[in-house]
Each structure stands twice: as C-alpha cells, then as structure tokens.
PDB file of C-alpha atoms and ligand atoms in Angstrom:
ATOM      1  CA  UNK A   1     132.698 108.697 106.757  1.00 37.00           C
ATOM      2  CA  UNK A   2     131.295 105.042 108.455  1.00 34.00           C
ATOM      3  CA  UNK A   3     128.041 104.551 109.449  1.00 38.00           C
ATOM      4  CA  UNK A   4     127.067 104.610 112.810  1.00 40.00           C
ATOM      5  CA  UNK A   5     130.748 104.410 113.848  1.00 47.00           C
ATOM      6  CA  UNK A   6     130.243 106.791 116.978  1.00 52.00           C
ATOM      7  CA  UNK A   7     129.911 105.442 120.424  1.00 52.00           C
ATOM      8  CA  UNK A   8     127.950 106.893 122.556  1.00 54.00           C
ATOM      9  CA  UNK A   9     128.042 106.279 126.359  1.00 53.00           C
ATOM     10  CA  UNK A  10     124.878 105.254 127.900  1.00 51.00           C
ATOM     11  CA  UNK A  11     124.875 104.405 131.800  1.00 49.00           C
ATOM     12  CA  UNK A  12     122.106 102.112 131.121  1.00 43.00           C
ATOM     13  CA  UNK A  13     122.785 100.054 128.390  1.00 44.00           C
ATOM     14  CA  UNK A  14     126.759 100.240 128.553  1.00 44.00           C
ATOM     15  CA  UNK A  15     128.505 101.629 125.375  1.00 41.00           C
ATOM     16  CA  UNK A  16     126.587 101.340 122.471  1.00 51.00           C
ATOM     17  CA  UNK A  17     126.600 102.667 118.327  1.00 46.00           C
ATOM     18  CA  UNK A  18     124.358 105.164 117.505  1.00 56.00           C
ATOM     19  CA  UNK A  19     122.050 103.711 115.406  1.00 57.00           C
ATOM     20  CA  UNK A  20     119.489 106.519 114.371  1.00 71.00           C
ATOM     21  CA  UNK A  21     119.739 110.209 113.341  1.00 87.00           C
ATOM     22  CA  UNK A  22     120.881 112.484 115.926  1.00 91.00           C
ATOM     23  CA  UNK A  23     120.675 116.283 116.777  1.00 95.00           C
ATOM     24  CA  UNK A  24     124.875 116.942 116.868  1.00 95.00           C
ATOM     25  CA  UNK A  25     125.527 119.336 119.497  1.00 96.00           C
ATOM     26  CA  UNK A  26     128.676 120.529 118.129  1.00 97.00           C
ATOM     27  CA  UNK A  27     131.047 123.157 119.483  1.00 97.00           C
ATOM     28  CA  UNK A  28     134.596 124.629 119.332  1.00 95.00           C
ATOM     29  CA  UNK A  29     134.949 126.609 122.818  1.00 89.00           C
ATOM     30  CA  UNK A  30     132.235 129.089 123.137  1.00 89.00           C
ATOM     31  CA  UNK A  31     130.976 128.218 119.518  1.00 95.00           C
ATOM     32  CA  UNK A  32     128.089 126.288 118.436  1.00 97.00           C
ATOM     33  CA  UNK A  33     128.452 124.575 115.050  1.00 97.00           C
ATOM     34  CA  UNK A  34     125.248 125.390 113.012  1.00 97.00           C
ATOM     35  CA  UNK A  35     124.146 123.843 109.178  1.00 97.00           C
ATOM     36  CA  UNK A  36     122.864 127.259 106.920  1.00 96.00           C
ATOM     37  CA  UNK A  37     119.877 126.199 104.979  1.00 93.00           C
ATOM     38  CA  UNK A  38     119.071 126.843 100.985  1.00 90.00           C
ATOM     39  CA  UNK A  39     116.930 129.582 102.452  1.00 91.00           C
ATOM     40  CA  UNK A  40     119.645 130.874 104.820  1.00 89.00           C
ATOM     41  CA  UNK A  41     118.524 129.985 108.157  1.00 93.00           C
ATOM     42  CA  UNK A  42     120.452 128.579 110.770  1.00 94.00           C
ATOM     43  CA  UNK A  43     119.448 125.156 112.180  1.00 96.00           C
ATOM     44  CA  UNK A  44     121.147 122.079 114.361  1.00 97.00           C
ATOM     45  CA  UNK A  45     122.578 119.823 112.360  1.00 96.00           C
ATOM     46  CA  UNK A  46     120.758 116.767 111.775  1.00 94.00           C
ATOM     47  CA  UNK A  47     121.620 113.008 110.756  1.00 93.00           C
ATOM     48  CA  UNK A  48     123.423 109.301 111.506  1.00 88.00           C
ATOM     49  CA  UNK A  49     126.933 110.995 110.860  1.00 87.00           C
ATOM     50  CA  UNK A  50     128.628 114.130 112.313  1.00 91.00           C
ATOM     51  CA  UNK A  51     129.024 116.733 109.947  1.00 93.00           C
ATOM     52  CA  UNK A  52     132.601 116.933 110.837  1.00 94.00           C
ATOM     53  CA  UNK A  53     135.531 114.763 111.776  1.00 91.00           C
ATOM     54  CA  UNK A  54     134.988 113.171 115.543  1.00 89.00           C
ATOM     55  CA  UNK A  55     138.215 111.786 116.888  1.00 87.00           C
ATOM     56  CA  UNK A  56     137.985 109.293 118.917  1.00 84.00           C
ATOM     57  CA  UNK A  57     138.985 111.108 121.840  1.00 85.00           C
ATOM     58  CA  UNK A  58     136.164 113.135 121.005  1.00 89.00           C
ATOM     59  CA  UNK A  59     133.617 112.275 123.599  1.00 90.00           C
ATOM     60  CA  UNK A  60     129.887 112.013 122.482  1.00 91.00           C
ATOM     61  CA  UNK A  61     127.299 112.502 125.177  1.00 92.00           C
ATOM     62  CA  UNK A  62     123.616 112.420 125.150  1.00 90.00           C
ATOM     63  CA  UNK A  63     121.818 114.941 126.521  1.00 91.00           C
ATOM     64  CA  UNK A  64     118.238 115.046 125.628  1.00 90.00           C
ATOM     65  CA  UNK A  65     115.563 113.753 122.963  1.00 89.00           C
ATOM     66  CA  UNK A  66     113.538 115.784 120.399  1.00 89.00           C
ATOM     67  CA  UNK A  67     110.762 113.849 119.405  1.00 86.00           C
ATOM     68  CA  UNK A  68     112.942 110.403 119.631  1.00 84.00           C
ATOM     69  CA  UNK A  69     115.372 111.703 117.867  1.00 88.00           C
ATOM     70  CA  UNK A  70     118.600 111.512 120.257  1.00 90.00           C
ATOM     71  CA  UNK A  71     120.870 115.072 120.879  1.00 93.00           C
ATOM     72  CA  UNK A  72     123.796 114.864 121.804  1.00 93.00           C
ATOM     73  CA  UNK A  73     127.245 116.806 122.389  1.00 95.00           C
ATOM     74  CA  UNK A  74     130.467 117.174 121.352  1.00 95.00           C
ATOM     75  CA  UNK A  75     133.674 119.315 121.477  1.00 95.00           C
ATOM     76  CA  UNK A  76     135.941 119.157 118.664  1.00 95.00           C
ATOM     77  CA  UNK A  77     139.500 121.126 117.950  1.00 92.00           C
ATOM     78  CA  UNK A  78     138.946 123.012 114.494  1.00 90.00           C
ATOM     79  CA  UNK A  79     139.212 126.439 112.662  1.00 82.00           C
ATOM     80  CA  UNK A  80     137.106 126.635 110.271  1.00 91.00           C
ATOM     81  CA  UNK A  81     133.347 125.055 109.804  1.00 94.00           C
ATOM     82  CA  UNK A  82     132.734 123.474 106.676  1.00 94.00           C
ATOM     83  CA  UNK A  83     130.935 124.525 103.916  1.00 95.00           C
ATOM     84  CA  UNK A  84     127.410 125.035 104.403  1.00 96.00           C
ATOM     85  CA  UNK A  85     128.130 125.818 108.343  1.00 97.00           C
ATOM     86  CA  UNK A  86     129.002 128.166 110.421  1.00 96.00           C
ATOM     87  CA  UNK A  87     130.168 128.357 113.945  1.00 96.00           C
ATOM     88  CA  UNK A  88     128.234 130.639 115.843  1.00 94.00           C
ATOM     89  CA  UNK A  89     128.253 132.306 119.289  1.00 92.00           C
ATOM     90  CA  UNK A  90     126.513 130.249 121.902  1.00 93.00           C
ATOM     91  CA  UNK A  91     124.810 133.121 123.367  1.00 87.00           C
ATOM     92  CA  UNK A  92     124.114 135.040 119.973  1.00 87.00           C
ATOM     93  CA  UNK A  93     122.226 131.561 118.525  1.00 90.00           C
ATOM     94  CA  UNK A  94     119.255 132.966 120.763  1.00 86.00           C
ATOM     95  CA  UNK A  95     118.490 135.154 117.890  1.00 84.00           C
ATOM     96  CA  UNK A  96     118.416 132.194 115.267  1.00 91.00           C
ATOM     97  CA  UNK A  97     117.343 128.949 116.766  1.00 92.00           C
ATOM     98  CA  UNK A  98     113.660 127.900 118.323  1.00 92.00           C
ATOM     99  CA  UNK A  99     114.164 128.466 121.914  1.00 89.00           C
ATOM    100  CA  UNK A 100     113.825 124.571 122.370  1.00 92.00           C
ATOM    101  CA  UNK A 101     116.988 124.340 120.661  1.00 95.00           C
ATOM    102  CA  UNK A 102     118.735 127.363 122.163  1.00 94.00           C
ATOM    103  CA  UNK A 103     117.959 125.514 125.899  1.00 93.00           C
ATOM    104  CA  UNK A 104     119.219 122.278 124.548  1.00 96.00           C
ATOM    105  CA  UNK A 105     122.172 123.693 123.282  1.00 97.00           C
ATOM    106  CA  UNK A 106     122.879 125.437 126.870  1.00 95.00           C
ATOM    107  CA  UNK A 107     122.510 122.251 128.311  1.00 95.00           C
ATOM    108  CA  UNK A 108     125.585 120.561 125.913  1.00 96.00           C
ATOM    109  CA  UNK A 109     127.785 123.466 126.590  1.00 95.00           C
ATOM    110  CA  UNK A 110     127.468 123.544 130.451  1.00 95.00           C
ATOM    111  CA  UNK A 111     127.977 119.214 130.041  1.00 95.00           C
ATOM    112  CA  UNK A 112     130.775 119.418 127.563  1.00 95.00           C
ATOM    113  CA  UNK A 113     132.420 122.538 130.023  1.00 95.00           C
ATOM    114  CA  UNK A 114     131.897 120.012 133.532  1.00 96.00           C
ATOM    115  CA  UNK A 115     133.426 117.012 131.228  1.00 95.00           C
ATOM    116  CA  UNK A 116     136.772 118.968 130.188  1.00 94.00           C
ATOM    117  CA  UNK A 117     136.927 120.771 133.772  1.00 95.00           C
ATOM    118  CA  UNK A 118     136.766 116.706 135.381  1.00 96.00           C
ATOM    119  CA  UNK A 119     139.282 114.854 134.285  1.00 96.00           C
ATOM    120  CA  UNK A 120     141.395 114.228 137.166  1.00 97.00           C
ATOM    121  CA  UNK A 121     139.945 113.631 140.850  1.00 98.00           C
ATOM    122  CA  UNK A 122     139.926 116.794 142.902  1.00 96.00           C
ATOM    123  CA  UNK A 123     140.535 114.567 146.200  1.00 98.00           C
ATOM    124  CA  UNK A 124     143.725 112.472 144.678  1.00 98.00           C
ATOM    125  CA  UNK A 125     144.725 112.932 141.425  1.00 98.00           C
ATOM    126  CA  UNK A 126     143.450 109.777 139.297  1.00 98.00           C
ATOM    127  CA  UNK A 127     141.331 109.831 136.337  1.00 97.00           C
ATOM    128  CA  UNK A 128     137.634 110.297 136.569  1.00 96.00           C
ATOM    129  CA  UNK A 129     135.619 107.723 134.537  1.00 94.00           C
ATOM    130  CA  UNK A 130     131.689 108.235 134.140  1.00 93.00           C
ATOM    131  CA  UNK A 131     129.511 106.646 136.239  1.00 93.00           C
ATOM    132  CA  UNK A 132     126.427 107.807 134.840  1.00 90.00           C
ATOM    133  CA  UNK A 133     125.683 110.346 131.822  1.00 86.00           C
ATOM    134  CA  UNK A 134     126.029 113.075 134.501  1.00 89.00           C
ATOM    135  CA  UNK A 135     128.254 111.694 136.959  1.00 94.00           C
ATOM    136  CA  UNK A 136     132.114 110.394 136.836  1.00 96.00           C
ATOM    137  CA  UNK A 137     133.754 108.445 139.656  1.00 96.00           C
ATOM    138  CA  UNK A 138     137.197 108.358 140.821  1.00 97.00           C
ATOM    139  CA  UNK A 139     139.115 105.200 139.501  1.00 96.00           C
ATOM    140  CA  UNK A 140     141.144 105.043 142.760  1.00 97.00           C
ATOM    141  CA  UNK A 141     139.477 106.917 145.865  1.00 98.00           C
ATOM    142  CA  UNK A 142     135.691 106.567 144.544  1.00 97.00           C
ATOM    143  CA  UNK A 143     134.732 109.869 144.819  1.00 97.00           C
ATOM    144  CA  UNK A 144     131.366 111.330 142.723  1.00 97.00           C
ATOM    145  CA  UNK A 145     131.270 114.586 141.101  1.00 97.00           C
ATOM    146  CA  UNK A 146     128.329 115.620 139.066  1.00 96.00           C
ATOM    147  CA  UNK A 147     127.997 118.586 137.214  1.00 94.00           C
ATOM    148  CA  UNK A 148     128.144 121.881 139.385  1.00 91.00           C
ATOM    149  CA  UNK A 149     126.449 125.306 139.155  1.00 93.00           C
ATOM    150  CA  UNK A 150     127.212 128.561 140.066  1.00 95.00           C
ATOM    151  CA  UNK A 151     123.882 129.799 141.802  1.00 97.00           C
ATOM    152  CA  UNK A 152     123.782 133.820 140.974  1.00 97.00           C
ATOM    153  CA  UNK A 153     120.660 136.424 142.282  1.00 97.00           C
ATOM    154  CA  UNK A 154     119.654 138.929 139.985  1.00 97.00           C
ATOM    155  CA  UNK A 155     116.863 141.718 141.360  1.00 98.00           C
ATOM    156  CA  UNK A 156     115.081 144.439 139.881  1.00 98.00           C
ATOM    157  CA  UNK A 157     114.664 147.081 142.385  1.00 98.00           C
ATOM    158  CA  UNK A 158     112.018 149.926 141.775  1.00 97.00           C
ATOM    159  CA  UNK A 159     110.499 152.992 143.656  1.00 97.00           C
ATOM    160  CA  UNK A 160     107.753 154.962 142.614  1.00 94.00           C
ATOM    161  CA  UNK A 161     107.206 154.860 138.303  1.00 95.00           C
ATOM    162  CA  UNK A 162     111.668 154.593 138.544  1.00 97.00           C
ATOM    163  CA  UNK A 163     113.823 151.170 138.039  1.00 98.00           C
ATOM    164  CA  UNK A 164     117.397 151.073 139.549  1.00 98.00           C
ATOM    165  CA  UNK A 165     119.915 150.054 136.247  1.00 98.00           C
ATOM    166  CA  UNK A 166     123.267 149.623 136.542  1.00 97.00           C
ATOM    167  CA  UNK A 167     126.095 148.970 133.816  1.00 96.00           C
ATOM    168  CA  UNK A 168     128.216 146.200 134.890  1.00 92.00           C
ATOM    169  CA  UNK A 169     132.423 146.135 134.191  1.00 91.00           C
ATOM    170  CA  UNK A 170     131.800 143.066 133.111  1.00 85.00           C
ATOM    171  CA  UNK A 171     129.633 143.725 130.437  1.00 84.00           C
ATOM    172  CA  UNK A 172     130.085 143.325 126.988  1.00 80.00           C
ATOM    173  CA  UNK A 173     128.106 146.704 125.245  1.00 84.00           C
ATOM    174  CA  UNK A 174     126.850 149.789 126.458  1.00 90.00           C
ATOM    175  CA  UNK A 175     123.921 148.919 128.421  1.00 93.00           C
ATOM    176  CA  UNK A 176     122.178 148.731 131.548  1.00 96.00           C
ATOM    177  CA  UNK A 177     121.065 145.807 133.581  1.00 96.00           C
ATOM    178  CA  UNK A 178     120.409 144.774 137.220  1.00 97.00           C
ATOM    179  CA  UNK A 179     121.908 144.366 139.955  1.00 97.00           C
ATOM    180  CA  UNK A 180     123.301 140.728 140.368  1.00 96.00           C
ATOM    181  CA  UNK A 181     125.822 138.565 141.906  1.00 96.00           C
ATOM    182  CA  UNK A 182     126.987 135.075 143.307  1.00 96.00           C
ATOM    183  CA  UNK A 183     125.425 133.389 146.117  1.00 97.00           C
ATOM    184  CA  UNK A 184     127.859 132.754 148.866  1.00 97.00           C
ATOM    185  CA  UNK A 185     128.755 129.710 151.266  1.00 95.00           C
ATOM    186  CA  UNK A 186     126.389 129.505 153.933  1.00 97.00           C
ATOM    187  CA  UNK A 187     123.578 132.207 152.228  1.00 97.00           C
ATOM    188  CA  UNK A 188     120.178 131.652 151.417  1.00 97.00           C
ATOM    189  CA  UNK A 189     118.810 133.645 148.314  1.00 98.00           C
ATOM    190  CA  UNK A 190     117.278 136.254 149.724  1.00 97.00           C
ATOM    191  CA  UNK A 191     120.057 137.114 152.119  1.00 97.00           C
ATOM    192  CA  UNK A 192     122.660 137.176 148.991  1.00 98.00           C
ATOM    193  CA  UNK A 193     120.091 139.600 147.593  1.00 98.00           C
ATOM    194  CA  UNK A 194     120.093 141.976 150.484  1.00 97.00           C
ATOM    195  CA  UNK A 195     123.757 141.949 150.725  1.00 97.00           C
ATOM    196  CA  UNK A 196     124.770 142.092 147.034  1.00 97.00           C
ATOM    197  CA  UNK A 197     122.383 145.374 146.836  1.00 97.00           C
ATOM    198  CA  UNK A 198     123.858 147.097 150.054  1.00 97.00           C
ATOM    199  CA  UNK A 199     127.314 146.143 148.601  1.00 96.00           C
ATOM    200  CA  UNK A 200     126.823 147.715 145.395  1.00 97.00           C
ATOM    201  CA  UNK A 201     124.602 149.802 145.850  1.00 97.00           C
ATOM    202  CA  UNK A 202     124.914 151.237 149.291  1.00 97.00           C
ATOM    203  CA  UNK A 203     120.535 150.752 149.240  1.00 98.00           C
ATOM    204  CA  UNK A 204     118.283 149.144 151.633  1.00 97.00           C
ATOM    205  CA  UNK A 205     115.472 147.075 150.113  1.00 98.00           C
ATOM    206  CA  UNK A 206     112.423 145.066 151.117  1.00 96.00           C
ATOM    207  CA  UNK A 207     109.239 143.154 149.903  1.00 97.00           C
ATOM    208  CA  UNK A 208     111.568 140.318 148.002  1.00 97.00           C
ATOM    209  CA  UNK A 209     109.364 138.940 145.883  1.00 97.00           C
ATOM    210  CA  UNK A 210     110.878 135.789 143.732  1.00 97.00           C
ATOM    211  CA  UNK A 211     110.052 136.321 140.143  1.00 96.00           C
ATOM    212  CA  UNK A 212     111.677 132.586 137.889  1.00 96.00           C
ATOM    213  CA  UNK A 213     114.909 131.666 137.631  1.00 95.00           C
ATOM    214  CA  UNK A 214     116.654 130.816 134.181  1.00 93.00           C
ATOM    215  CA  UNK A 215     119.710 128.338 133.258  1.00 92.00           C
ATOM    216  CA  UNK A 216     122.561 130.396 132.379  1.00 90.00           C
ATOM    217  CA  UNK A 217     125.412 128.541 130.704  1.00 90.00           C
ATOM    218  CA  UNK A 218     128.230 131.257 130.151  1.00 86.00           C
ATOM    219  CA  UNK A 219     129.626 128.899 131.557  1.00 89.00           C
ATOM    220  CA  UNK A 220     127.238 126.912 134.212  1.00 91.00           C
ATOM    221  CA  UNK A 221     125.341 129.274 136.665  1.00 93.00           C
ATOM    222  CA  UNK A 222     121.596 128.994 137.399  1.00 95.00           C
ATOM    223  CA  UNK A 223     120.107 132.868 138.053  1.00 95.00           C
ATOM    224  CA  UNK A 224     117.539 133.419 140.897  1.00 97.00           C
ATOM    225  CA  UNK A 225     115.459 136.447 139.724  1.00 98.00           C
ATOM    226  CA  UNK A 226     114.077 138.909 142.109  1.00 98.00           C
ATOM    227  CA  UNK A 227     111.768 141.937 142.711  1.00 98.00           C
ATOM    228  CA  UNK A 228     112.253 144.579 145.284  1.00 98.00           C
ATOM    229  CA  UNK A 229     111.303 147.710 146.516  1.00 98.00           C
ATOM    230  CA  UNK A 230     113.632 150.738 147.494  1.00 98.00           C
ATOM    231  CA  UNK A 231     113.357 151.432 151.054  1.00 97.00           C
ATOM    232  CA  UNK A 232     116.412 153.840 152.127  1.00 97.00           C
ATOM    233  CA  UNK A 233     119.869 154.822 151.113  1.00 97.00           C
ATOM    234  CA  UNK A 234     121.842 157.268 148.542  1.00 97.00           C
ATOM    235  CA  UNK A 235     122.637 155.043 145.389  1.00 96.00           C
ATOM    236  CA  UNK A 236     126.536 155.067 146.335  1.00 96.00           C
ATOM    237  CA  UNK A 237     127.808 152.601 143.353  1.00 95.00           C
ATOM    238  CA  UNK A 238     130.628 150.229 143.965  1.00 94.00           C
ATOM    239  CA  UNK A 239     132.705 150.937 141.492  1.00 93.00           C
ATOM    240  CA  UNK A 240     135.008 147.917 141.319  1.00 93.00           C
ATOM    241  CA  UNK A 241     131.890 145.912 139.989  1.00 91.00           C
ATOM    242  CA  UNK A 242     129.533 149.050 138.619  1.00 94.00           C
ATOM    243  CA  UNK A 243     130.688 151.359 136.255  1.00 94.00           C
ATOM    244  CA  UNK A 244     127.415 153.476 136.077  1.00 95.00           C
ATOM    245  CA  UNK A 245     123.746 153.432 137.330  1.00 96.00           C
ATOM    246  CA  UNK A 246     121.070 155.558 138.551  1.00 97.00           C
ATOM    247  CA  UNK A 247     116.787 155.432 138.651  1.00 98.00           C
ATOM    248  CA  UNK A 248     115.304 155.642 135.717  1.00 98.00           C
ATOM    249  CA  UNK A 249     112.051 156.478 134.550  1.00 97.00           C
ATOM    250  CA  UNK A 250     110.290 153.909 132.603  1.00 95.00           C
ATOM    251  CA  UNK A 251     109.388 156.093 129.766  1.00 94.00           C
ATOM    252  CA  UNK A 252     112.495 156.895 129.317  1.00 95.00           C
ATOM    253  CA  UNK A 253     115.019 153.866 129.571  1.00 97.00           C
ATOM    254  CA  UNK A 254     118.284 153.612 128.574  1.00 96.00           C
ATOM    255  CA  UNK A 255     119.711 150.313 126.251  1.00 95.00           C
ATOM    256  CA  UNK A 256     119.032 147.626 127.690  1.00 95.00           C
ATOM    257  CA  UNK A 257     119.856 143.675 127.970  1.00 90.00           C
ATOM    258  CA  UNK A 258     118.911 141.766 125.489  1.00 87.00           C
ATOM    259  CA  UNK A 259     115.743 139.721 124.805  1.00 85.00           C
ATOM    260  CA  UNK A 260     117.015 136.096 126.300  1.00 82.00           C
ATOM    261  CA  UNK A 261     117.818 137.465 129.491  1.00 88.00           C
ATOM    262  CA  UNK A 262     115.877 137.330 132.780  1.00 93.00           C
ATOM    263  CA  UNK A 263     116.913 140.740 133.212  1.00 95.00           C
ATOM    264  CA  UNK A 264     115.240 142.118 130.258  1.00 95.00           C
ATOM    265  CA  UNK A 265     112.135 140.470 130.307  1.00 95.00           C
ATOM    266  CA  UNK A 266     111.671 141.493 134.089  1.00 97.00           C
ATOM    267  CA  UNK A 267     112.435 145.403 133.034  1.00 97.00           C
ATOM    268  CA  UNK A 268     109.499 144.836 130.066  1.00 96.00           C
ATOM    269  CA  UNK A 269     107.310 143.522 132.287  1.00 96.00           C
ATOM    270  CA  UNK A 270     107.875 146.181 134.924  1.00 97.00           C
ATOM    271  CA  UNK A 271     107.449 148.785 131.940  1.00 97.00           C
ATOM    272  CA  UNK A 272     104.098 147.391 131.062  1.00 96.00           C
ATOM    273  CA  UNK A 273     102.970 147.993 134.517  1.00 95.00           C
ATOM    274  CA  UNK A 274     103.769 151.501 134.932  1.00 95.00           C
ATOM    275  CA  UNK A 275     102.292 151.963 131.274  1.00 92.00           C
ATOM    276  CA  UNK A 276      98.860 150.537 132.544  1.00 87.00           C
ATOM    277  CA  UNK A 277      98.170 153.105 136.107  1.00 71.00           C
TER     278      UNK A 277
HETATM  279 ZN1  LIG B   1     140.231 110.181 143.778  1.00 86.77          ZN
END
C-alpha cells in the first residue's frame, strides 16, 4: 500500500494527506476491526496506513486525538479481517479495550451511522456535502444537518431495601434491567420519566433525582439516568414492551445488565447502600 495516500477531510484546513500515524477506527456494520497482539490482547489498530484496503469511496473522518496522535473512522465492505485481526462486536469491545478507547470508538460508529444515514437532503433530494467534520449542507436548498441523537430516560425505582427490574422484549439475554424509554416531542426529562413508568408499569413515582447520563451508540441515543421512589400503584407490566418484572430484594438479585451500562452500575450502587444500613 502508498504512503499517506488517504485524504482526510478537515473543515479547517480543506482536504489534506494524512501525514502521521493514526488510531483507524475501522468497522464493517456493527463490527469494530481490532489488531490481536503477540500476547493476545485486543487493541486499535495503529499506524500511517490502514490495515486494510480503503476505497476511495471509503470516507475517512477524524474524530478525536490520543495524545496527538489523530483517530479517525471508517466503514469498509468486507468478510473477513485479516490475519492478525479480528472484527469484533462494538458493544462486546467494552470487555477488551481501555474505556478511552471503547468511548472513542462509540463516537466513530454513531459518526460513520449519521454519514451513511445523510446522503441525500431530507428537504429536496440533492446530495449532502460536509460543511464541517460534523455537519453536511445541502448542495441545492442549503439546508444543515448535524449529527442527531435519540435522547432515552432510564430510572431505577426502589421502595424500602426492594429495586423494581424488568426484562425488556428487546433484550438480548435473560436479564433484568430498568425501566427506560424515548423522550417524546414536546417532553422534558422528567415528565418522559413519569410517563414511561405509569405506561409500563402502571406505578406512580416521586423524588426524581438525576443520577449521569451516558453516550449510547447502538446506534446514536444519549441515556438520561434517573432515581426514584415508589409512591403508589400495583406493578401491572405492559407487556408489549416488558416481558417480566417484579421488586426485588437486593440480596437477592436476579442477572443483571452488564458492567458498561448505566443501568448496572446504578443497581451496584443502590446494592451497596442497602448493604451499609
Ligand atoms: Zn436540499
């Protein structure tokens, strides 16, 4: 392969060669392209040159810097990784990169999923072109999109020593989580919380307490994490988004999310509460 033959679009500085060693971003769909070490760890491939074949059509964007050393994303069409690599679930990489990493490579995936989702103007049809590394422009009617995210509420509601769980339909294992949902046109957070708990729940809930929020890039949604307190109600599930749930005690949990989630580190955190009255 050529040197330094990528380009790389900078809204600054106008098209430009990537000169220097780069973190390479790489994925095919949901699947981040990792290099397996001598000693069998996983890392982000590192250098001047992609470790696979860019087309041209291939578009390389920056996203962040690791100590000055560029990262940047791509999406490329293949089956098979080569030698030494291995494609590996975006979600699943949790487990094997530094978390630095992990949130970088979030970042490329919710980019390269806004870039393939924008070609085409929304308002009339013509090509987008980028304006800036996070915005395109129409080439005919002028109209901006930047990246968009799907703003979701997740709450952990307790009573006494119990935690309401509930198993989602759309999750992927046997587990419990929390209750969660989209945020709707015209709703503030706490008001999608109050609804999505009544709606699936059939509870009433109060003393909201905002807890962090955390990107979530499966594909581009931002989760608002909340704590609540039961107030009234029969749990009365709604089964067309729950398929089970009930209080638990928190001795005595069932399995639950795993470590990168909001979710879970809320229920550990509640758990190491209860364990210290
Ligand atoms: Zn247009």
């Amino acid at each position: 392969m050529l040197k330094n033959k990528y380009v790389i679009y900078d809204a600054a500085d106008g098209f430009k060669p990537s000169t220097a060693s780069c973190y390479w971003f790489i994925f095919c769909q949901d699947e981040i392209l990792l290099k397996v070490t001598d000693s069998c760890q996983c890392e982000i491939p590192k250098g001047s040159d992609a470790p696979v074949n860019v087309e041209p059509w291939n578009r390389i964007h920056p996203i962040a810097k690791i100590e000055n050393h560029d990262c940047v994303a791509v999406s490329v069409d293949m089956s098979d990784a080569p030698e030494g690599y291995v494609f590996y679930p975006l979600r699943q990489s949790f487990n094997v990169l530094p978390y630095v990493f992990y949130s970088i490579a979030g970042k490329a995936r919710e980019i390269l999923y806004w870039d393939k989702n924008t070609q085409y103007c929304g308002a009339c049809g013509s090509p987008m072109k980028f304006h800036t590394t996070i915005s395109k422009r129409c080439t005919c009617c002028g109209k901006e999109v930047w990246p968009s995210l799907a703003i979701a509420i997740i709450v952990l509601i307790s009573h006494n020593d119990e935690v309401l769980l509930v198993q989602s339909r759309k999750f992927k294992g046997n587990y419990y989580g929390l209750v969660s949902g989209f945020v709707e046109t015209g709703e503030n957070l706490e008001q999608c919380v109050i609804r999505e708990v009544l709606e699936e729940t059939s509870l009433e809930i109060d003393h909201l307490q905002y807890v962090g929020s955390q990107a979530w890039p499966f594909p581009s949604a931002l989760m608002a994490a909340f704590r609540a307190q039961y107030v009234r109600g029969n749990l009365n599930l709604q089964y067309s988004e729950l398929s089970k749930g009930g209080w638990f005690k928190w001795n005595n949990l069932p399995d639950l999310p795993k470590e990168d989630s909001i979710a879970r580190k809320m229920i550990d955190k509640w758990v190491h509460e209860q364990r210290g009255l």
